[in-house]
PDB file of C-alpha atoms in Angstrom:
ATOM      1  CA  MET A   1       0.000   0.000   0.000  1.00  0.00           C
ATOM      2  CA  ALA A   2       1.390   3.398  -0.983  1.00  0.00           C
ATOM      3  CA  LYS A   3       2.004   5.827   1.787  1.00  0.00           C
ATOM      4  CA  ALA A   4      -0.043   9.015   1.587  1.00  0.00           C
ATOM      5  CA  ALA A   5       1.965  12.214   1.346  1.00  0.00           C
ATOM      6  CA  VAL A   6       2.144  13.931   4.687  1.00  0.00           C
ATOM      7  CA  ARG A   7       0.813  17.422   4.433  1.00  0.00           C
ATOM      8  CA  PRO A   8       2.493  19.831   6.853  1.00  0.00           C
ATOM      9  CA  PRO A   9       0.105  21.543   9.261  1.00  0.00           C
ATOM     10  CA  MET A  10      -0.851  25.020   8.266  1.00  0.00           C
ATOM     11  CA  GLY A  11      -1.172  28.070  10.415  1.00  0.00           C
ATOM     12  CA  ARG A  12       1.295  30.574  11.679  1.00  0.00           C
ATOM     13  CA  ASP A  13       0.403  29.844  15.330  1.00  0.00           C
ATOM     14  CA  LEU A  14       2.234  26.517  15.024  1.00  0.00           C
ATOM     15  CA  HIS A  15       5.429  28.549  15.464  1.00  0.00           C
ATOM     16  CA  GLU A  16       4.234  29.387  18.972  1.00  0.00           C
ATOM     17  CA  THR A  17       2.924  25.957  19.950  1.00  0.00           C
ATOM     18  CA  ASP A  18       5.452  23.502  18.464  1.00  0.00           C
ATOM     19  CA  LEU A  19       8.631  25.043  17.097  1.00  0.00           C
ATOM     20  CA  TYR A  20      10.111  21.774  15.842  1.00  0.00           C
ATOM     21  CA  LEU A  21       6.951  20.832  13.942  1.00  0.00           C
ATOM     22  CA  TRP A  22       6.799  24.382  12.550  1.00  0.00           C
ATOM     23  CA  THR A  23      10.397  24.108  11.242  1.00  0.00           C
ATOM     24  CA  GLN A  24       9.601  20.795   9.549  1.00  0.00           C
ATOM     25  CA  ALA A  25       6.452  22.253   7.991  1.00  0.00           C
ATOM     26  CA  GLN A  26       8.349  25.283   6.700  1.00  0.00           C
ATOM     27  CA  ALA A  27      11.066  23.076   5.207  1.00  0.00           C
ATOM     28  CA  ALA A  28       8.407  20.960   3.460  1.00  0.00           C
ATOM     29  CA  LEU A  29       6.712  24.085   2.088  1.00  0.00           C
ATOM     30  CA  LEU A  30      10.018  25.440   0.783  1.00  0.00           C
ATOM     31  CA  ARG A  31      10.919  22.120  -0.866  1.00  0.00           C
ATOM     32  CA  ALA A  32       7.492  21.962  -2.480  1.00  0.00           C
ATOM     33  CA  GLY A  33       7.865  25.504  -3.813  1.00  0.00           C
ATOM     34  CA  ARG A  34       4.780  26.672  -1.935  1.00  0.00           C
ATOM     35  CA  TRP A  35       6.251  30.123  -1.329  1.00  0.00           C
ATOM     36  CA  GLN A  36       2.868  31.728  -0.662  1.00  0.00           C
ATOM     37  CA  ASP A  37       2.344  29.431   2.357  1.00  0.00           C
ATOM     38  CA  VAL A  38       5.741  30.024   3.976  1.00  0.00           C
ATOM     39  CA  ASP A  39       5.679  31.956   7.252  1.00  0.00           C
ATOM     40  CA  LEU A  40       8.259  34.508   6.082  1.00  0.00           C
ATOM     41  CA  ASN A  41       8.378  36.727   9.174  1.00  0.00           C
ATOM     42  CA  HIS A  42       8.974  33.879  11.603  1.00  0.00           C
ATOM     43  CA  LEU A  43      11.344  32.194   9.165  1.00  0.00           C
ATOM     44  CA  ALA A  44      13.464  35.357   8.973  1.00  0.00           C
ATOM     45  CA  GLU A  45      13.486  35.602  12.789  1.00  0.00           C
ATOM     46  CA  GLU A  46      14.595  31.975  13.132  1.00  0.00           C
ATOM     47  CA  ILE A  47      17.403  32.420  10.610  1.00  0.00           C
ATOM     48  CA  GLU A  48      18.662  35.478  12.512  1.00  0.00           C
ATOM     49  CA  SER A  49      18.372  33.567  15.766  1.00  0.00           C
ATOM     50  CA  LEU A  50      20.469  30.740  14.352  1.00  0.00           C
ATOM     51  CA  GLY A  51      23.350  33.163  13.761  1.00  0.00           C
ATOM     52  CA  GLY A  52      22.991  34.496  17.284  1.00  0.00           C
ATOM     53  CA  SER A  53      23.092  30.955  18.632  1.00  0.00           C
ATOM     54  CA  GLN A  54      26.446  30.368  16.972  1.00  0.00           C
ATOM     55  CA  LYS A  55      27.841  33.520  18.563  1.00  0.00           C
ATOM     56  CA  SER A  56      26.531  32.450  21.974  1.00  0.00           C
ATOM     57  CA  GLU A  57      27.983  28.975  21.587  1.00  0.00           C
ATOM     58  CA  ILE A  58      31.412  30.363  20.724  1.00  0.00           C
ATOM     59  CA  ARG A  59      31.316  32.681  23.758  1.00  0.00           C
ATOM     60  CA  ASN A  60      30.209  29.879  26.068  1.00  0.00           C
ATOM     61  CA  ARG A  61      32.839  27.444  24.797  1.00  0.00           C
ATOM     62  CA  LEU A  62      35.482  30.146  25.144  1.00  0.00           C
ATOM     63  CA  ALA A  63      34.382  30.696  28.764  1.00  0.00           C
ATOM     64  CA  ILE A  64      34.605  26.959  29.497  1.00  0.00           C
ATOM     65  CA  LEU A  65      38.042  26.824  27.899  1.00  0.00           C
ATOM     66  CA  ILE A  66      39.328  29.766  29.941  1.00  0.00           C
ATOM     67  CA  GLN A  67      37.720  28.323  33.086  1.00  0.00           C
ATOM     68  CA  HIS A  68      39.743  25.138  32.700  1.00  0.00           C
ATOM     69  CA  LEU A  69      42.920  27.067  31.876  1.00  0.00           C
ATOM     70  CA  LEU A  70      42.445  29.038  35.115  1.00  0.00           C
ATOM     71  CA  LYS A  71      41.869  25.882  37.115  1.00  0.00           C
ATOM     72  CA  TRP A  72      44.933  24.337  35.444  1.00  0.00           C
ATOM     73  CA  GLU A  73      47.102  27.308  36.377  1.00  0.00           C
ATOM     74  CA  PHE A  74      45.751  28.144  39.829  1.00  0.00           C
ATOM     75  CA  GLN A  75      45.238  24.630  41.166  1.00  0.00           C
ATOM     76  CA  PRO A  76      48.145  22.652  39.669  1.00  0.00           C
ATOM     77  CA  GLN A  77      48.076  20.157  42.543  1.00  0.00           C
ATOM     78  CA  LYS A  78      44.514  19.154  41.601  1.00  0.00           C
ATOM     79  CA  ARG A  79      44.980  18.820  37.862  1.00  0.00           C
ATOM     80  CA  LYS A  80      42.909  16.109  36.279  1.00  0.00           C
ATOM     81  CA  TYR A  81      43.034  14.513  32.878  1.00  0.00           C
ATOM     82  CA  GLY A  82      39.403  15.647  32.465  1.00  0.00           C
ATOM     83  CA  TRP A  83      40.479  19.294  32.613  1.00  0.00           C
ATOM     84  CA  ARG A  84      42.945  18.663  29.809  1.00  0.00           C
ATOM     85  CA  ALA A  85      40.291  16.787  27.823  1.00  0.00           C
ATOM     86  CA  SER A  86      37.904  19.730  28.230  1.00  0.00           C
ATOM     87  CA  ILE A  87      40.586  22.194  27.114  1.00  0.00           C
ATOM     88  CA  VAL A  88      41.265  20.129  23.989  1.00  0.00           C
ATOM     89  CA  GLU A  89      37.555  19.656  23.275  1.00  0.00           C
ATOM     90  CA  GLN A  90      36.681  23.335  23.619  1.00  0.00           C
ATOM     91  CA  ARG A  91      39.530  24.354  21.311  1.00  0.00           C
ATOM     92  CA  LEU A  92      38.360  21.856  18.700  1.00  0.00           C
ATOM     93  CA  GLN A  93      34.724  22.877  19.044  1.00  0.00           C
ATOM     94  CA  ILE A  94      35.535  26.582  18.678  1.00  0.00           C
ATOM     95  CA  ASP A  95      37.698  25.834  15.633  1.00  0.00           C
ATOM     96  CA  GLY A  96      34.844  23.804  14.163  1.00  0.00           C
ATOM     97  CA  LEU A  97      32.317  26.586  14.703  1.00  0.00           C
ATOM     98  CA  LEU A  98      34.671  29.091  13.078  1.00  0.00           C
ATOM     99  CA  ASP A  99      35.226  26.734  10.129  1.00  0.00           C
ATOM    100  CA  VAL A 100      31.463  26.579   9.555  1.00  0.00           C
ATOM    101  CA  SER A 101      31.063  30.357   9.975  1.00  0.00           C
ATOM    102  CA  PRO A 102      34.321  32.047   8.958  1.00  0.00           C
ATOM    103  CA  SER A 103      32.654  35.468   9.244  1.00  0.00           C
ATOM    104  CA  LEU A 104      32.749  34.944  13.041  1.00  0.00           C
ATOM    105  CA  LYS A 105      36.566  34.568  13.216  1.00  0.00           C
ATOM    106  CA  ALA A 106      36.869  37.943  14.988  1.00  0.00           C
ATOM    107  CA  TRP A 107      34.060  37.123  17.450  1.00  0.00           C
ATOM    108  CA  PRO A 108      36.178  35.350  20.109  1.00  0.00           C
ATOM    109  CA  GLU A 109      38.352  38.454  20.497  1.00  0.00           C
ATOM    110  CA  VAL A 110      35.230  40.643  20.747  1.00  0.00           C
ATOM    111  CA  VAL A 111      33.773  38.562  23.599  1.00  0.00           C
ATOM    112  CA  LEU A 112      37.031  37.613  25.322  1.00  0.00           C
ATOM    113  CA  ALA A 113      36.531  39.974  28.292  1.00  0.00           C
ATOM    114  CA  LYS A 114      32.954  38.738  28.905  1.00  0.00           C
ATOM    115  CA  ALA A 115      33.990  35.110  28.494  1.00  0.00           C
ATOM    116  CA  TYR A 116      36.837  35.687  30.950  1.00  0.00           C
ATOM    117  CA  ARG A 117      34.483  37.179  33.544  1.00  0.00           C
ATOM    118  CA  LEU A 118      32.167  34.186  33.229  1.00  0.00           C
ATOM    119  CA  ALA A 119      35.151  31.817  33.413  1.00  0.00           C
ATOM    120  CA  CYS A 120      36.310  33.432  36.660  1.00  0.00           C
ATOM    121  CA  VAL A 121      32.901  33.023  38.260  1.00  0.00           C
ATOM    122  CA  ARG A 122      32.720  29.373  37.205  1.00  0.00           C
ATOM    123  CA  ALA A 123      36.328  28.588  38.169  1.00  0.00           C
ATOM    124  CA  ALA A 124      35.855  30.172  41.605  1.00  0.00           C
ATOM    125  CA  ALA A 125      32.668  28.185  42.177  1.00  0.00           C
ATOM    126  CA  GLU A 126      34.328  24.902  41.199  1.00  0.00           C
ATOM    127  CA  THR A 127      37.632  25.406  43.011  1.00  0.00           C
ATOM    128  CA  GLY A 128      36.555  27.256  46.124  1.00  0.00           C
ATOM    129  CA  LEU A 129      39.116  29.941  45.284  1.00  0.00           C
ATOM    130  CA  SER A 130      38.116  33.589  45.554  1.00  0.00           C
ATOM    131  CA  GLU A 131      37.300  35.392  42.314  1.00  0.00           C
ATOM    132  CA  ARG A 132      39.682  38.088  43.563  1.00  0.00           C
ATOM    133  CA  GLY A 133      42.485  35.533  43.357  1.00  0.00           C
ATOM    134  CA  PHE A 134      42.282  35.577  39.576  1.00  0.00           C
ATOM    135  CA  PRO A 135      43.714  38.445  37.514  1.00  0.00           C
ATOM    136  CA  GLU A 136      41.319  41.303  36.847  1.00  0.00           C
ATOM    137  CA  THR A 137      41.711  40.910  33.076  1.00  0.00           C
ATOM    138  CA  CYS A 138      42.369  37.777  31.081  1.00  0.00           C
ATOM    139  CA  PRO A 139      46.023  36.807  31.551  1.00  0.00           C
ATOM    140  CA  TYR A 140      46.070  34.856  28.292  1.00  0.00           C
ATOM    141  CA  SER A 141      45.980  36.140  24.739  1.00  0.00           C
ATOM    142  CA  LEU A 142      43.447  34.616  22.370  1.00  0.00           C
ATOM    143  CA  GLN A 143      46.384  33.109  20.483  1.00  0.00           C
ATOM    144  CA  GLN A 144      47.533  31.352  23.669  1.00  0.00           C
ATOM    145  CA  ILE A 145      44.021  30.256  24.562  1.00  0.00           C
ATOM    146  CA  MET A 146      43.588  28.584  21.183  1.00  0.00           C
ATOM    147  CA  ASP A 147      47.134  27.157  21.008  1.00  0.00           C
ATOM    148  CA  ASP A 148      47.042  23.355  21.346  1.00  0.00           C
ATOM    149  CA  GLY A 149      50.347  23.395  23.210  1.00  0.00           C
ATOM    150  CA  PHE A 150      49.471  26.113  25.724  1.00  0.00           C
ATOM    151  CA  TYR A 151      48.836  25.062  29.306  1.00  0.00           C
ATOM    152  CA  PRO A 152      49.559  27.814  31.850  1.00  0.00           C
ATOM    153  CA  GLY A 153      51.406  27.332  35.100  1.00  0.00           C
ATOM    154  CA  PRO A 154      54.081  24.839  36.052  1.00  0.00           C
ATOM    155  CA  VAL A 155      54.649  21.999  33.616  1.00  0.00           C
ATOM    156  CA  GLU A 156      53.683  18.567  34.820  1.00  0.00           C
ATOM    157  CA  PRO A 157      54.230  16.174  31.902  1.00  0.00           C
ATOM    158  CA  GLU A 158      52.221  13.357  33.480  1.00  0.00           C
ATOM    159  CA  ALA A 159      49.090  15.528  33.413  1.00  0.00           C
ATOM    160  CA  LEU A 160      49.544  16.368  29.746  1.00  0.00           C
TER     161      LEU A 160
END
């Protein structure tokens, strides 16, 4: 028995009630060339939001990366392989995001100060160290932060 073609639900209120279903319906309408039925205003908003999500993800990953670099430097006696794994992962994830959206290559530098502030708050919460114990401004350049060989503080080869 042939499967009946699934007709996407109509109505612009679907955007408010089930975003995933709305996205699938819009994609189906676009593929079918039913331009008159496409919810253009919401579609434009969602496309803009997607770009903003990439910027937020880069900032958040940068904050996590700096957080682990701070922990690595300021608590060398408690270094864990997991911190190193997180540092490596965040660097790779940021590189991947920038490969997909090369127009955002300058973004990490733009948000470095905010990412550093967030990293300090998180690092202090996880380590029990005072936020005041960390430098007021980011002690690492973006080049260092993204350098696969950069690990601040005393070198302990067994942790690397």
